[in-house]
PDB file of C-alpha atoms in Angstrom:
ATOM      1  CA  UNK A   1     103.673 132.940  99.329  1.00 51.00           C
ATOM      2  CA  UNK A   2     101.518 130.644  97.186  1.00 48.00           C
ATOM      3  CA  UNK A   3     104.478 130.042  94.854  1.00 50.00           C
ATOM      4  CA  UNK A   4     106.708 129.116  97.787  1.00 48.00           C
ATOM      5  CA  UNK A   5     104.044 126.739  99.120  1.00 43.00           C
ATOM      6  CA  UNK A   6     103.563 125.164  95.654  1.00 49.00           C
ATOM      7  CA  UNK A   7     107.295 124.699  95.222  1.00 45.00           C
ATOM      8  CA  UNK A   8     107.526 123.175  98.689  1.00 44.00           C
ATOM      9  CA  UNK A   9     104.641 120.791  97.836  1.00 43.00           C
ATOM     10  CA  UNK A  10     106.302 119.685  94.603  1.00 42.00           C
ATOM     11  CA  UNK A  11     109.621 119.094  96.338  1.00 43.00           C
ATOM     12  CA  UNK A  12     107.923 117.167  99.150  1.00 47.00           C
ATOM     13  CA  UNK A  13     106.005 115.014  96.667  1.00 42.00           C
ATOM     14  CA  UNK A  14     109.187 114.351  94.728  1.00 42.00           C
ATOM     15  CA  UNK A  15     110.853 113.248  97.943  1.00 45.00           C
ATOM     16  CA  UNK A  16     107.997 110.909  98.796  1.00 45.00           C
ATOM     17  CA  UNK A  17     108.039 109.380  95.307  1.00 41.00           C
ATOM     18  CA  UNK A  18     111.795 108.985  95.480  1.00 41.00           C
ATOM     19  CA  UNK A  19     111.577 107.228  98.836  1.00 44.00           C
ATOM     20  CA  UNK A  20     108.558 105.076  98.004  1.00 45.00           C
ATOM     21  CA  UNK A  21     109.085 104.502  94.308  1.00 44.00           C
ATOM     22  CA  UNK A  22     107.525 101.262  93.125  1.00 42.00           C
ATOM     23  CA  UNK A  23     109.809  98.375  92.469  1.00 43.00           C
ATOM     24  CA  UNK A  24     109.834  94.917  90.988  1.00 44.00           C
ATOM     25  CA  UNK A  25     111.429  92.254  93.127  1.00 47.00           C
ATOM     26  CA  UNK A  26     112.606  89.163  91.339  1.00 44.00           C
ATOM     27  CA  UNK A  27     111.801  85.778  92.889  1.00 43.00           C
ATOM     28  CA  UNK A  28     113.856  84.970  95.959  1.00 45.00           C
ATOM     29  CA  UNK A  29     114.606  81.287  96.294  1.00 43.00           C
ATOM     30  CA  UNK A  30     116.030  79.702  99.400  1.00 42.00           C
ATOM     31  CA  UNK A  31     117.852  76.535  98.409  1.00 41.00           C
ATOM     32  CA  UNK A  32     120.039  74.289 100.552  1.00 45.00           C
ATOM     33  CA  UNK A  33     123.748  74.496  99.863  1.00 46.00           C
ATOM     34  CA  UNK A  34     125.142  71.458  98.082  1.00 47.00           C
ATOM     35  CA  UNK A  35     126.792  69.039 100.458  1.00 52.00           C
ATOM     36  CA  UNK A  36     130.335  67.975  99.663  1.00 63.00           C
ATOM     37  CA  UNK A  37     130.243  64.375  98.454  1.00 65.00           C
ATOM     38  CA  UNK A  38     133.400  62.560  97.461  1.00 70.00           C
ATOM     39  CA  UNK A  39     133.226  60.177  94.518  1.00 70.00           C
ATOM     40  CA  UNK A  40     133.022  56.591  95.735  1.00 67.00           C
ATOM     41  CA  UNK A  41     134.652  54.525  92.992  1.00 78.00           C
ATOM     42  CA  UNK A  42     133.975  55.083  89.286  1.00 91.00           C
ATOM     43  CA  UNK A  43     130.961  57.163  88.324  1.00 92.00           C
ATOM     44  CA  UNK A  44     127.670  55.297  88.410  1.00 91.00           C
ATOM     45  CA  UNK A  45     125.507  55.301  85.320  1.00 90.00           C
ATOM     46  CA  UNK A  46     122.210  56.953  86.174  1.00 93.00           C
ATOM     47  CA  UNK A  47     119.132  57.492  84.037  1.00 91.00           C
ATOM     48  CA  UNK A  48     116.244  59.922  84.435  1.00 92.00           C
ATOM     49  CA  UNK A  49     112.793  58.883  83.268  1.00 90.00           C
ATOM     50  CA  UNK A  50     110.268  61.394  81.979  1.00 87.00           C
ATOM     51  CA  UNK A  51     108.380  62.935  84.884  1.00 92.00           C
ATOM     52  CA  UNK A  52     104.660  62.410  85.353  1.00 91.00           C
ATOM     53  CA  UNK A  53     102.490  65.463  85.919  1.00 93.00           C
ATOM     54  CA  UNK A  54      99.723  64.744  88.430  1.00 91.00           C
ATOM     55  CA  UNK A  55      98.765  68.398  88.710  1.00 89.00           C
ATOM     56  CA  UNK A  56      96.322  70.117  86.377  1.00 81.00           C
ATOM     57  CA  UNK A  57      98.796  72.636  85.078  1.00 80.00           C
ATOM     58  CA  UNK A  58     101.333  72.790  82.284  1.00 70.00           C
ATOM     59  CA  UNK A  59     101.546  69.097  81.401  1.00 70.00           C
ATOM     60  CA  UNK A  60     104.505  68.458  79.030  1.00 81.00           C
ATOM     61  CA  UNK A  61     106.076  71.866  79.594  1.00 88.00           C
ATOM     62  CA  UNK A  62     106.326  71.328  83.342  1.00 91.00           C
ATOM     63  CA  UNK A  63     107.590  67.739  83.157  1.00 92.00           C
ATOM     64  CA  UNK A  64     110.287  68.623  80.629  1.00 92.00           C
ATOM     65  CA  UNK A  65     111.429  71.519  82.820  1.00 93.00           C
ATOM     66  CA  UNK A  66     111.616  69.250  85.885  1.00 94.00           C
ATOM     67  CA  UNK A  67     113.749  66.664  84.057  1.00 94.00           C
ATOM     68  CA  UNK A  68     116.067  69.367  82.709  1.00 94.00           C
ATOM     69  CA  UNK A  69     116.546  70.874  86.184  1.00 95.00           C
ATOM     70  CA  UNK A  70     117.225  67.485  87.801  1.00 96.00           C
ATOM     71  CA  UNK A  71     119.673  66.558  85.019  1.00 95.00           C
ATOM     72  CA  UNK A  72     121.477  69.884  85.473  1.00 94.00           C
ATOM     73  CA  UNK A  73     121.772  69.481  89.256  1.00 93.00           C
ATOM     74  CA  UNK A  74     123.123  65.923  88.996  1.00 94.00           C
ATOM     75  CA  UNK A  75     125.542  67.006  86.262  1.00 93.00           C
ATOM     76  CA  UNK A  76     126.918  69.732  88.526  1.00 92.00           C
ATOM     77  CA  UNK A  77     127.859  67.131  91.137  1.00 90.00           C
ATOM     78  CA  UNK A  78     130.316  65.513  88.705  1.00 90.00           C
ATOM     79  CA  UNK A  79     129.593  62.104  90.279  1.00 92.00           C
ATOM     80  CA  UNK A  80     127.519  60.374  87.608  1.00 93.00           C
ATOM     81  CA  UNK A  81     127.295  59.432  83.959  1.00 91.00           C
ATOM     82  CA  UNK A  82     123.808  60.524  82.992  1.00 92.00           C
ATOM     83  CA  UNK A  83     121.539  58.995  80.381  1.00 84.00           C
ATOM     84  CA  UNK A  84     118.699  60.792  78.675  1.00 73.00           C
ATOM     85  CA  UNK A  85     115.204  59.506  78.082  1.00 62.00           C
ATOM     86  CA  UNK A  86     115.845  58.463  74.456  1.00 56.00           C
ATOM     87  CA  UNK A  87     118.478  55.984  75.638  1.00 57.00           C
ATOM     88  CA  UNK A  88     116.167  54.539  78.281  1.00 66.00           C
ATOM     89  CA  UNK A  89     112.961  54.036  76.299  1.00 63.00           C
ATOM     90  CA  UNK A  90     112.868  50.232  76.596  1.00 59.00           C
ATOM     91  CA  UNK A  91     113.751  50.292  80.288  1.00 64.00           C
ATOM     92  CA  UNK A  92     111.126  52.951  80.932  1.00 65.00           C
ATOM     93  CA  UNK A  93     108.479  50.784  79.279  1.00 63.00           C
ATOM     94  CA  UNK A  94     109.397  47.892  81.571  1.00 59.00           C
ATOM     95  CA  UNK A  95     109.053  50.011  84.708  1.00 60.00           C
ATOM     96  CA  UNK A  96     105.680  51.299  83.497  1.00 60.00           C
ATOM     97  CA  UNK A  97     104.530  47.683  83.145  1.00 47.00           C
ATOM     98  CA  UNK A  98     105.769  46.863  86.639  1.00 52.00           C
ATOM     99  CA  UNK A  99     103.919  49.808  88.166  1.00 54.00           C
ATOM    100  CA  UNK A 100     100.740  48.807  86.339  1.00 51.00           C
ATOM    101  CA  UNK A 101     101.070  45.283  87.773  1.00 48.00           C
ATOM    102  CA  UNK A 102     101.288  43.614  84.356  1.00 43.00           C
ATOM    103  CA  UNK A 103     104.759  42.156  85.019  1.00 47.00           C
ATOM    104  CA  UNK A 104     106.930  41.673  88.106  1.00 52.00           C
ATOM    105  CA  UNK A 105     110.308  43.257  88.801  1.00 50.00           C
ATOM    106  CA  UNK A 106     112.257  40.340  87.330  1.00 50.00           C
ATOM    107  CA  UNK A 107     111.853  41.552  83.773  1.00 48.00           C
ATOM    108  CA  UNK A 108     113.147  45.012  84.628  1.00 47.00           C
ATOM    109  CA  UNK A 109     116.636  43.688  85.322  1.00 47.00           C
ATOM    110  CA  UNK A 110     117.382  42.654  81.760  1.00 50.00           C
ATOM    111  CA  UNK A 111     116.640  45.879  79.812  1.00 44.00           C
ATOM    112  CA  UNK A 112     118.938  47.810  82.155  1.00 46.00           C
ATOM    113  CA  UNK A 113     121.886  45.948  80.699  1.00 52.00           C
ATOM    114  CA  UNK A 114     121.233  47.580  77.319  1.00 45.00           C
ATOM    115  CA  UNK A 115     122.757  50.833  78.535  1.00 57.00           C
ATOM    116  CA  UNK A 116     124.393  49.581  81.721  1.00 72.00           C
ATOM    117  CA  UNK A 117     122.590  51.959  84.075  1.00 84.00           C
ATOM    118  CA  UNK A 118     122.689  51.094  87.757  1.00 87.00           C
ATOM    119  CA  UNK A 119     119.840  53.312  88.893  1.00 91.00           C
ATOM    120  CA  UNK A 120     116.988  55.376  87.497  1.00 91.00           C
ATOM    121  CA  UNK A 121     115.202  58.402  88.893  1.00 94.00           C
ATOM    122  CA  UNK A 122     111.419  58.371  88.617  1.00 92.00           C
ATOM    123  CA  UNK A 123     109.709  61.646  89.434  1.00 94.00           C
ATOM    124  CA  UNK A 124     106.295  63.238  89.445  1.00 94.00           C
ATOM    125  CA  UNK A 125     104.907  66.725  89.920  1.00 95.00           C
ATOM    126  CA  UNK A 126     102.154  66.143  92.447  1.00 95.00           C
ATOM    127  CA  UNK A 127     101.081  69.738  92.979  1.00 94.00           C
ATOM    128  CA  UNK A 128     101.535  72.989  91.089  1.00 93.00           C
ATOM    129  CA  UNK A 129      99.779  76.329  91.282  1.00 89.00           C
ATOM    130  CA  UNK A 130     100.194  79.966  90.340  1.00 86.00           C
ATOM    131  CA  UNK A 131      98.196  82.771  91.910  1.00 75.00           C
ATOM    132  CA  UNK A 132      98.302  86.469  92.761  1.00 79.00           C
ATOM    133  CA  UNK A 133      97.957  88.333  96.019  1.00 69.00           C
ATOM    134  CA  UNK A 134      97.173  92.069  95.783  1.00 68.00           C
ATOM    135  CA  UNK A 135      97.153  94.976  98.231  1.00 63.00           C
ATOM    136  CA  UNK A 136      95.618  98.354  97.318  1.00 64.00           C
ATOM    137  CA  UNK A 137      95.979 101.372  99.644  1.00 63.00           C
ATOM    138  CA  UNK A 138      94.832 104.080  97.186  1.00 62.00           C
ATOM    139  CA  UNK A 139      98.243 105.698  96.653  1.00 56.00           C
ATOM    140  CA  UNK A 140     100.170 102.461  97.080  1.00 54.00           C
ATOM    141  CA  UNK A 141      99.570  99.170  95.295  1.00 68.00           C
ATOM    142  CA  UNK A 142     101.397  95.893  95.637  1.00 71.00           C
ATOM    143  CA  UNK A 143     100.912  92.716  93.625  1.00 78.00           C
ATOM    144  CA  UNK A 144     102.687  89.448  94.391  1.00 83.00           C
ATOM    145  CA  UNK A 145     102.820  86.584  91.916  1.00 87.00           C
ATOM    146  CA  UNK A 146     103.366  83.223  93.588  1.00 90.00           C
ATOM    147  CA  UNK A 147     104.236  79.870  92.032  1.00 90.00           C
ATOM    148  CA  UNK A 148     104.431  76.745  94.175  1.00 94.00           C
ATOM    149  CA  UNK A 149     105.362  73.199  93.197  1.00 95.00           C
ATOM    150  CA  UNK A 150     105.674  69.859  94.940  1.00 97.00           C
ATOM    151  CA  UNK A 151     107.899  67.219  93.358  1.00 97.00           C
ATOM    152  CA  UNK A 152     108.192  63.571  94.403  1.00 98.00           C
ATOM    153  CA  UNK A 153     111.226  61.468  93.492  1.00 97.00           C
ATOM    154  CA  UNK A 154     112.171  57.790  93.721  1.00 95.00           C
ATOM    155  CA  UNK A 155     115.614  56.318  93.129  1.00 95.00           C
ATOM    156  CA  UNK A 156     115.318  52.742  91.887  1.00 88.00           C
ATOM    157  CA  UNK A 157     117.988  50.045  91.601  1.00 87.00           C
ATOM    158  CA  UNK A 158     117.660  48.784  88.031  1.00 81.00           C
ATOM    159  CA  UNK A 159     119.005  45.337  88.841  1.00 74.00           C
ATOM    160  CA  UNK A 160     116.489  44.518  91.562  1.00 72.00           C
ATOM    161  CA  UNK A 161     113.731  47.044  91.063  1.00 73.00           C
ATOM    162  CA  UNK A 162     114.071  48.062  94.715  1.00 81.00           C
ATOM    163  CA  UNK A 163     113.550  51.660  95.804  1.00 88.00           C
ATOM    164  CA  UNK A 164     116.829  52.988  97.192  1.00 93.00           C
ATOM    165  CA  UNK A 165     115.260  56.164  98.479  1.00 95.00           C
ATOM    166  CA  UNK A 166     112.083  58.200  98.066  1.00 96.00           C
ATOM    167  CA  UNK A 167     111.777  61.882  98.840  1.00 97.00           C
ATOM    168  CA  UNK A 168     109.661  64.958  98.215  1.00 97.00           C
ATOM    169  CA  UNK A 169     110.183  68.701  98.080  1.00 97.00           C
ATOM    170  CA  UNK A 170     107.977  71.783  97.916  1.00 96.00           C
ATOM    171  CA  UNK A 171     109.341  74.989  96.459  1.00 95.00           C
ATOM    172  CA  UNK A 172     107.969  78.476  96.008  1.00 93.00           C
ATOM    173  CA  UNK A 173     108.916  81.460  93.867  1.00 90.00           C
ATOM    174  CA  UNK A 174     107.535  84.958  94.376  1.00 86.00           C
ATOM    175  CA  UNK A 175     107.681  88.146  92.337  1.00 80.00           C
ATOM    176  CA  UNK A 176     106.554  91.467  93.802  1.00 75.00           C
ATOM    177  CA  UNK A 177     105.489  94.529  91.842  1.00 64.00           C
ATOM    178  CA  UNK A 178     104.856  97.828  93.643  1.00 63.00           C
ATOM    179  CA  UNK A 179     103.406 101.167  92.576  1.00 52.00           C
ATOM    180  CA  UNK A 180     103.078 104.480  94.412  1.00 55.00           C
ATOM    181  CA  UNK A 181     100.752 107.121  92.942  1.00 47.00           C
ATOM    182  CA  UNK A 182     100.835 105.241  89.662  1.00 50.00           C
ATOM    183  CA  UNK A 183     104.624 105.155  89.504  1.00 45.00           C
ATOM    184  CA  UNK A 184     106.552 101.913  89.686  1.00 48.00           C
ATOM    185  CA  UNK A 185     106.723  98.457  88.258  1.00 47.00           C
ATOM    186  CA  UNK A 186     104.088  96.666  86.261  1.00 51.00           C
ATOM    187  CA  UNK A 187     104.181  93.637  84.072  1.00 51.00           C
ATOM    188  CA  UNK A 188     102.511  90.541  82.792  1.00 52.00           C
ATOM    189  CA  UNK A 189     102.911  86.979  84.026  1.00 55.00           C
ATOM    190  CA  UNK A 190     106.545  85.878  84.294  1.00 65.00           C
ATOM    191  CA  UNK A 191     106.871  82.531  82.505  1.00 71.00           C
ATOM    192  CA  UNK A 192     110.069  81.695  84.400  1.00 84.00           C
ATOM    193  CA  UNK A 193     108.175  81.462  87.689  1.00 89.00           C
ATOM    194  CA  UNK A 194     107.245  77.811  87.062  1.00 90.00           C
ATOM    195  CA  UNK A 195     110.881  76.826  86.484  1.00 92.00           C
ATOM    196  CA  UNK A 196     111.995  78.679  89.593  1.00 93.00           C
ATOM    197  CA  UNK A 197     109.395  76.975  91.786  1.00 94.00           C
ATOM    198  CA  UNK A 198     110.378  73.563  90.372  1.00 95.00           C
ATOM    199  CA  UNK A 199     114.055  74.289  90.969  1.00 95.00           C
ATOM    200  CA  UNK A 200     113.324  75.290  94.566  1.00 96.00           C
ATOM    201  CA  UNK A 201     111.350  72.059  95.092  1.00 97.00           C
ATOM    202  CA  UNK A 202     114.083  69.839  93.624  1.00 97.00           C
ATOM    203  CA  UNK A 203     116.668  71.656  95.744  1.00 95.00           C
ATOM    204  CA  UNK A 204     114.958  70.270  98.851  1.00 96.00           C
ATOM    205  CA  UNK A 205     115.954  66.680  98.077  1.00 96.00           C
ATOM    206  CA  UNK A 206     118.834  66.832  95.587  1.00 96.00           C
ATOM    207  CA  UNK A 207     121.536  66.376  98.257  1.00 94.00           C
ATOM    208  CA  UNK A 208     119.830  63.274  99.625  1.00 96.00           C
ATOM    209  CA  UNK A 209     119.496  61.803  96.122  1.00 96.00           C
ATOM    210  CA  UNK A 210     123.159  62.454  95.340  1.00 95.00           C
ATOM    211  CA  UNK A 211     124.271  60.967  98.659  1.00 93.00           C
ATOM    212  CA  UNK A 212     122.203  57.797  98.273  1.00 94.00           C
ATOM    213  CA  UNK A 213     123.279  57.246  94.672  1.00 94.00           C
ATOM    214  CA  UNK A 214     126.909  57.710  95.617  1.00 91.00           C
ATOM    215  CA  UNK A 215     126.566  55.146  98.424  1.00 90.00           C
ATOM    216  CA  UNK A 216     125.575  52.423  95.945  1.00 90.00           C
ATOM    217  CA  UNK A 217     128.485  50.031  95.322  1.00 91.00           C
ATOM    218  CA  UNK A 218     129.723  50.473  91.767  1.00 92.00           C
ATOM    219  CA  UNK A 219     129.190  47.583  89.355  1.00 90.00           C
ATOM    220  CA  UNK A 220     130.617  47.013  85.904  1.00 91.00           C
ATOM    221  CA  UNK A 221     130.629  44.285  83.297  1.00 92.00           C
ATOM    222  CA  UNK A 222     133.279  42.378  81.430  1.00 95.00           C
ATOM    223  CA  UNK A 223     132.959  43.734  77.888  1.00 94.00           C
ATOM    224  CA  UNK A 224     135.589  41.500  76.276  1.00 96.00           C
ATOM    225  CA  UNK A 225     138.564  39.208  76.907  1.00 97.00           C
ATOM    226  CA  UNK A 226     142.093  39.183  75.564  1.00 96.00           C
ATOM    227  CA  UNK A 227     145.779  38.622  76.179  1.00 95.00           C
ATOM    228  CA  UNK A 228     148.661  41.020  76.619  1.00 94.00           C
ATOM    229  CA  UNK A 229     152.229  39.843  77.141  1.00 91.00           C
ATOM    230  CA  UNK A 230     150.913  36.286  77.469  1.00 91.00           C
ATOM    231  CA  UNK A 231     148.673  37.292  80.370  1.00 94.00           C
ATOM    232  CA  UNK A 232     144.876  37.106  80.457  1.00 96.00           C
ATOM    233  CA  UNK A 233     143.199  40.513  80.492  1.00 97.00           C
ATOM    234  CA  UNK A 234     139.608  41.703  80.651  1.00 98.00           C
ATOM    235  CA  UNK A 235     138.069  44.842  79.195  1.00 98.00           C
ATOM    236  CA  UNK A 236     135.699  46.528  81.654  1.00 96.00           C
ATOM    237  CA  UNK A 237     132.943  48.939  80.585  1.00 93.00           C
ATOM    238  CA  UNK A 238     134.270  51.853  82.655  1.00 93.00           C
ATOM    239  CA  UNK A 239     137.304  53.966  81.812  1.00 93.00           C
ATOM    240  CA  UNK A 240     138.685  57.491  81.941  1.00 92.00           C
ATOM    241  CA  UNK A 241     135.257  59.049  81.419  1.00 91.00           C
ATOM    242  CA  UNK A 242     133.840  57.349  84.499  1.00 92.00           C
ATOM    243  CA  UNK A 243     136.894  58.111  86.630  1.00 92.00           C
ATOM    244  CA  UNK A 244     138.095  54.530  87.032  1.00 94.00           C
ATOM    245  CA  UNK A 245     141.284  54.829  89.139  1.00 93.00           C
ATOM    246  CA  UNK A 246     144.428  53.287  87.683  1.00 95.00           C
ATOM    247  CA  UNK A 247     145.453  50.282  89.773  1.00 96.00           C
ATOM    248  CA  UNK A 248     141.889  49.545  90.930  1.00 95.00           C
ATOM    249  CA  UNK A 249     141.540  46.020  92.275  1.00 97.00           C
ATOM    250  CA  UNK A 250     138.465  44.214  91.008  1.00 97.00           C
ATOM    251  CA  UNK A 251     136.577  41.077  91.961  1.00 97.00           C
ATOM    252  CA  UNK A 252     134.863  39.128  89.182  1.00 97.00           C
ATOM    253  CA  UNK A 253     131.551  37.320  89.700  1.00 95.00           C
ATOM    254  CA  UNK A 254     129.600  34.999  87.445  1.00 93.00           C
ATOM    255  CA  UNK A 255     125.810  35.086  87.671  1.00 86.00           C
ATOM    256  CA  UNK A 256     124.547  31.542  88.203  1.00 88.00           C
ATOM    257  CA  UNK A 257     120.849  32.265  88.707  1.00 85.00           C
ATOM    258  CA  UNK A 258     118.165  34.571  90.050  1.00 80.00           C
ATOM    259  CA  UNK A 259     116.539  34.589  93.471  1.00 83.00           C
ATOM    260  CA  UNK A 260     112.829  35.398  93.698  1.00 81.00           C
ATOM    261  CA  UNK A 261     110.425  35.795  96.594  1.00 82.00           C
ATOM    262  CA  UNK A 262     108.554  32.495  97.050  1.00 89.00           C
ATOM    263  CA  UNK A 263     105.301  34.292  97.802  1.00 88.00           C
ATOM    264  CA  UNK A 264     105.251  37.281  95.467  1.00 80.00           C
ATOM    265  CA  UNK A 265     107.638  36.116  92.742  1.00 77.00           C
ATOM    266  CA  UNK A 266     109.450  39.463  92.976  1.00 72.00           C
ATOM    267  CA  UNK A 267     113.094  39.472  91.984  1.00 70.00           C
ATOM    268  CA  UNK A 268     115.327  39.703  95.058  1.00 74.00           C
ATOM    269  CA  UNK A 269     118.820  39.354  93.647  1.00 73.00           C
ATOM    270  CA  UNK A 270     121.305  37.173  91.820  1.00 76.00           C
ATOM    271  CA  UNK A 271     123.026  33.952  92.737  1.00 85.00           C
ATOM    272  CA  UNK A 272     126.682  34.671  92.086  1.00 88.00           C
ATOM    273  CA  UNK A 273     129.982  32.866  92.279  1.00 93.00           C
ATOM    274  CA  UNK A 274     133.323  34.565  92.696  1.00 95.00           C
ATOM    275  CA  UNK A 275     135.541  33.381  89.858  1.00 97.00           C
ATOM    276  CA  UNK A 276     138.545  35.679  89.962  1.00 97.00           C
ATOM    277  CA  UNK A 277     140.266  38.977  90.603  1.00 98.00           C
ATOM    278  CA  UNK A 278     141.867  41.579  88.366  1.00 98.00           C
ATOM    279  CA  UNK A 279     143.773  44.853  88.507  1.00 98.00           C
ATOM    280  CA  UNK A 280     143.350  47.820  86.171  1.00 97.00           C
ATOM    281  CA  UNK A 281     146.577  48.798  84.416  1.00 97.00           C
ATOM    282  CA  UNK A 282     145.523  50.670  81.263  1.00 97.00           C
ATOM    283  CA  UNK A 283     142.686  52.387  79.395  1.00 96.00           C
ATOM    284  CA  UNK A 284     141.518  52.202  75.812  1.00 94.00           C
ATOM    285  CA  UNK A 285     139.268  54.968  74.574  1.00 89.00           C
ATOM    286  CA  UNK A 286     137.125  56.843  77.075  1.00 92.00           C
ATOM    287  CA  UNK A 287     134.819  54.050  78.204  1.00 91.00           C
ATOM    288  CA  UNK A 288     137.014  50.983  78.637  1.00 95.00           C
ATOM    289  CA  UNK A 289     139.664  49.981  81.136  1.00 97.00           C
ATOM    290  CA  UNK A 290     141.999  47.012  80.761  1.00 98.00           C
ATOM    291  CA  UNK A 291     142.576  44.836  83.814  1.00 98.00           C
ATOM    292  CA  UNK A 292     145.091  42.058  84.261  1.00 98.00           C
ATOM    293  CA  UNK A 293     143.518  38.863  85.623  1.00 98.00           C
ATOM    294  CA  UNK A 294     145.418  38.142  88.817  1.00 97.00           C
ATOM    295  CA  UNK A 295     143.578  34.991  89.911  1.00 97.00           C
ATOM    296  CA  UNK A 296     140.840  32.638  88.792  1.00 95.00           C
ATOM    297  CA  UNK A 297     139.644  31.241  85.477  1.00 92.00           C
ATOM    298  CA  UNK A 298     136.506  30.819  83.403  1.00 94.00           C
ATOM    299  CA  UNK A 299     135.828  34.552  82.969  1.00 96.00           C
ATOM    300  CA  UNK A 300     133.418  35.369  80.133  1.00 95.00           C
ATOM    301  CA  UNK A 301     131.806  38.404  78.536  1.00 94.00           C
ATOM    302  CA  UNK A 302     128.988  39.816  80.678  1.00 90.00           C
ATOM    303  CA  UNK A 303     130.416  38.731  84.034  1.00 93.00           C
ATOM    304  CA  UNK A 304     130.009  41.282  86.833  1.00 91.00           C
ATOM    305  CA  UNK A 305     132.965  43.197  88.268  1.00 94.00           C
ATOM    306  CA  UNK A 306     132.989  45.168  91.514  1.00 94.00           C
ATOM    307  CA  UNK A 307     135.670  47.015  93.417  1.00 95.00           C
ATOM    308  CA  UNK A 308     137.500  44.815  95.895  1.00 95.00           C
ATOM    309  CA  UNK A 309     136.536  47.123  98.770  1.00 92.00           C
ATOM    310  CA  UNK A 310     132.838  46.627  97.909  1.00 88.00           C
ATOM    311  CA  UNK A 311     132.947  42.863  97.408  1.00 86.00           C
ATOM    312  CA  UNK A 312     131.320  42.260 100.783  1.00 79.00           C
ATOM    313  CA  UNK A 313     128.323  44.406  99.806  1.00 73.00           C
ATOM    314  CA  UNK A 314     127.604  42.556  96.591  1.00 66.00           C
TER     315      UNK A 314
END
């Protein structure tokens, strides 16, 4: 009888352990689905500055991870030509000076021409934390690791220094480890938790950032002048790589001066004069298109070109 009871006890215990066996649940992240955004004109050139870490955790490791995640998400959209920090060092210095109040926004317009970026993303990690929550019921133990991050982002027009949009997102990642009667999952701190919390935070605003960047009217520059078949042509710094459509109609503007706020001295925009129109008929290399000048005269290297449909927004 005792043997039968012992066997029954073992089988019952095995059943309980099988039903309640400890487990390790990987972080579950709820991220918004990416909205469908159609490319509006050629791809805009967008730069990402190094993030600032205003939390007390991680420093360089966190900021690098945030930039990498943001770069990856923008790259997936297929809407932009992205520039890394090394290519934006001079421009980044100018924006740091502006934020410190040492110079006004006027000086930020010029360095942007070095790489031709239209907008930059300036981000900061304003809050980050990792902690554990534990539950112990003698035969059952549960430990939850939690990482939470808050990321702020600003999208800035390089030409004017104006903020196109500002947003913020908070993301959380959790990992659960459970044990029953000593059986189940255990483990040390998961170093990927920080990245997952940052990704969840950035996911909260990435669609808005993409939408607002895409709404910006595209701008290009006249890179050079020439003639083909006795006709004047211009070389524009956007080609196959940026998705410049063949047959695009362009309007050419010459910058005649800058407009500043009479009270603050802040740069408000350019004085421009329409000097001609052109139509794209060919490409050379990946980054240049060739456009036939269809009207006007006096075009020179550095003049601004916009799509005809956006001329009223310029």
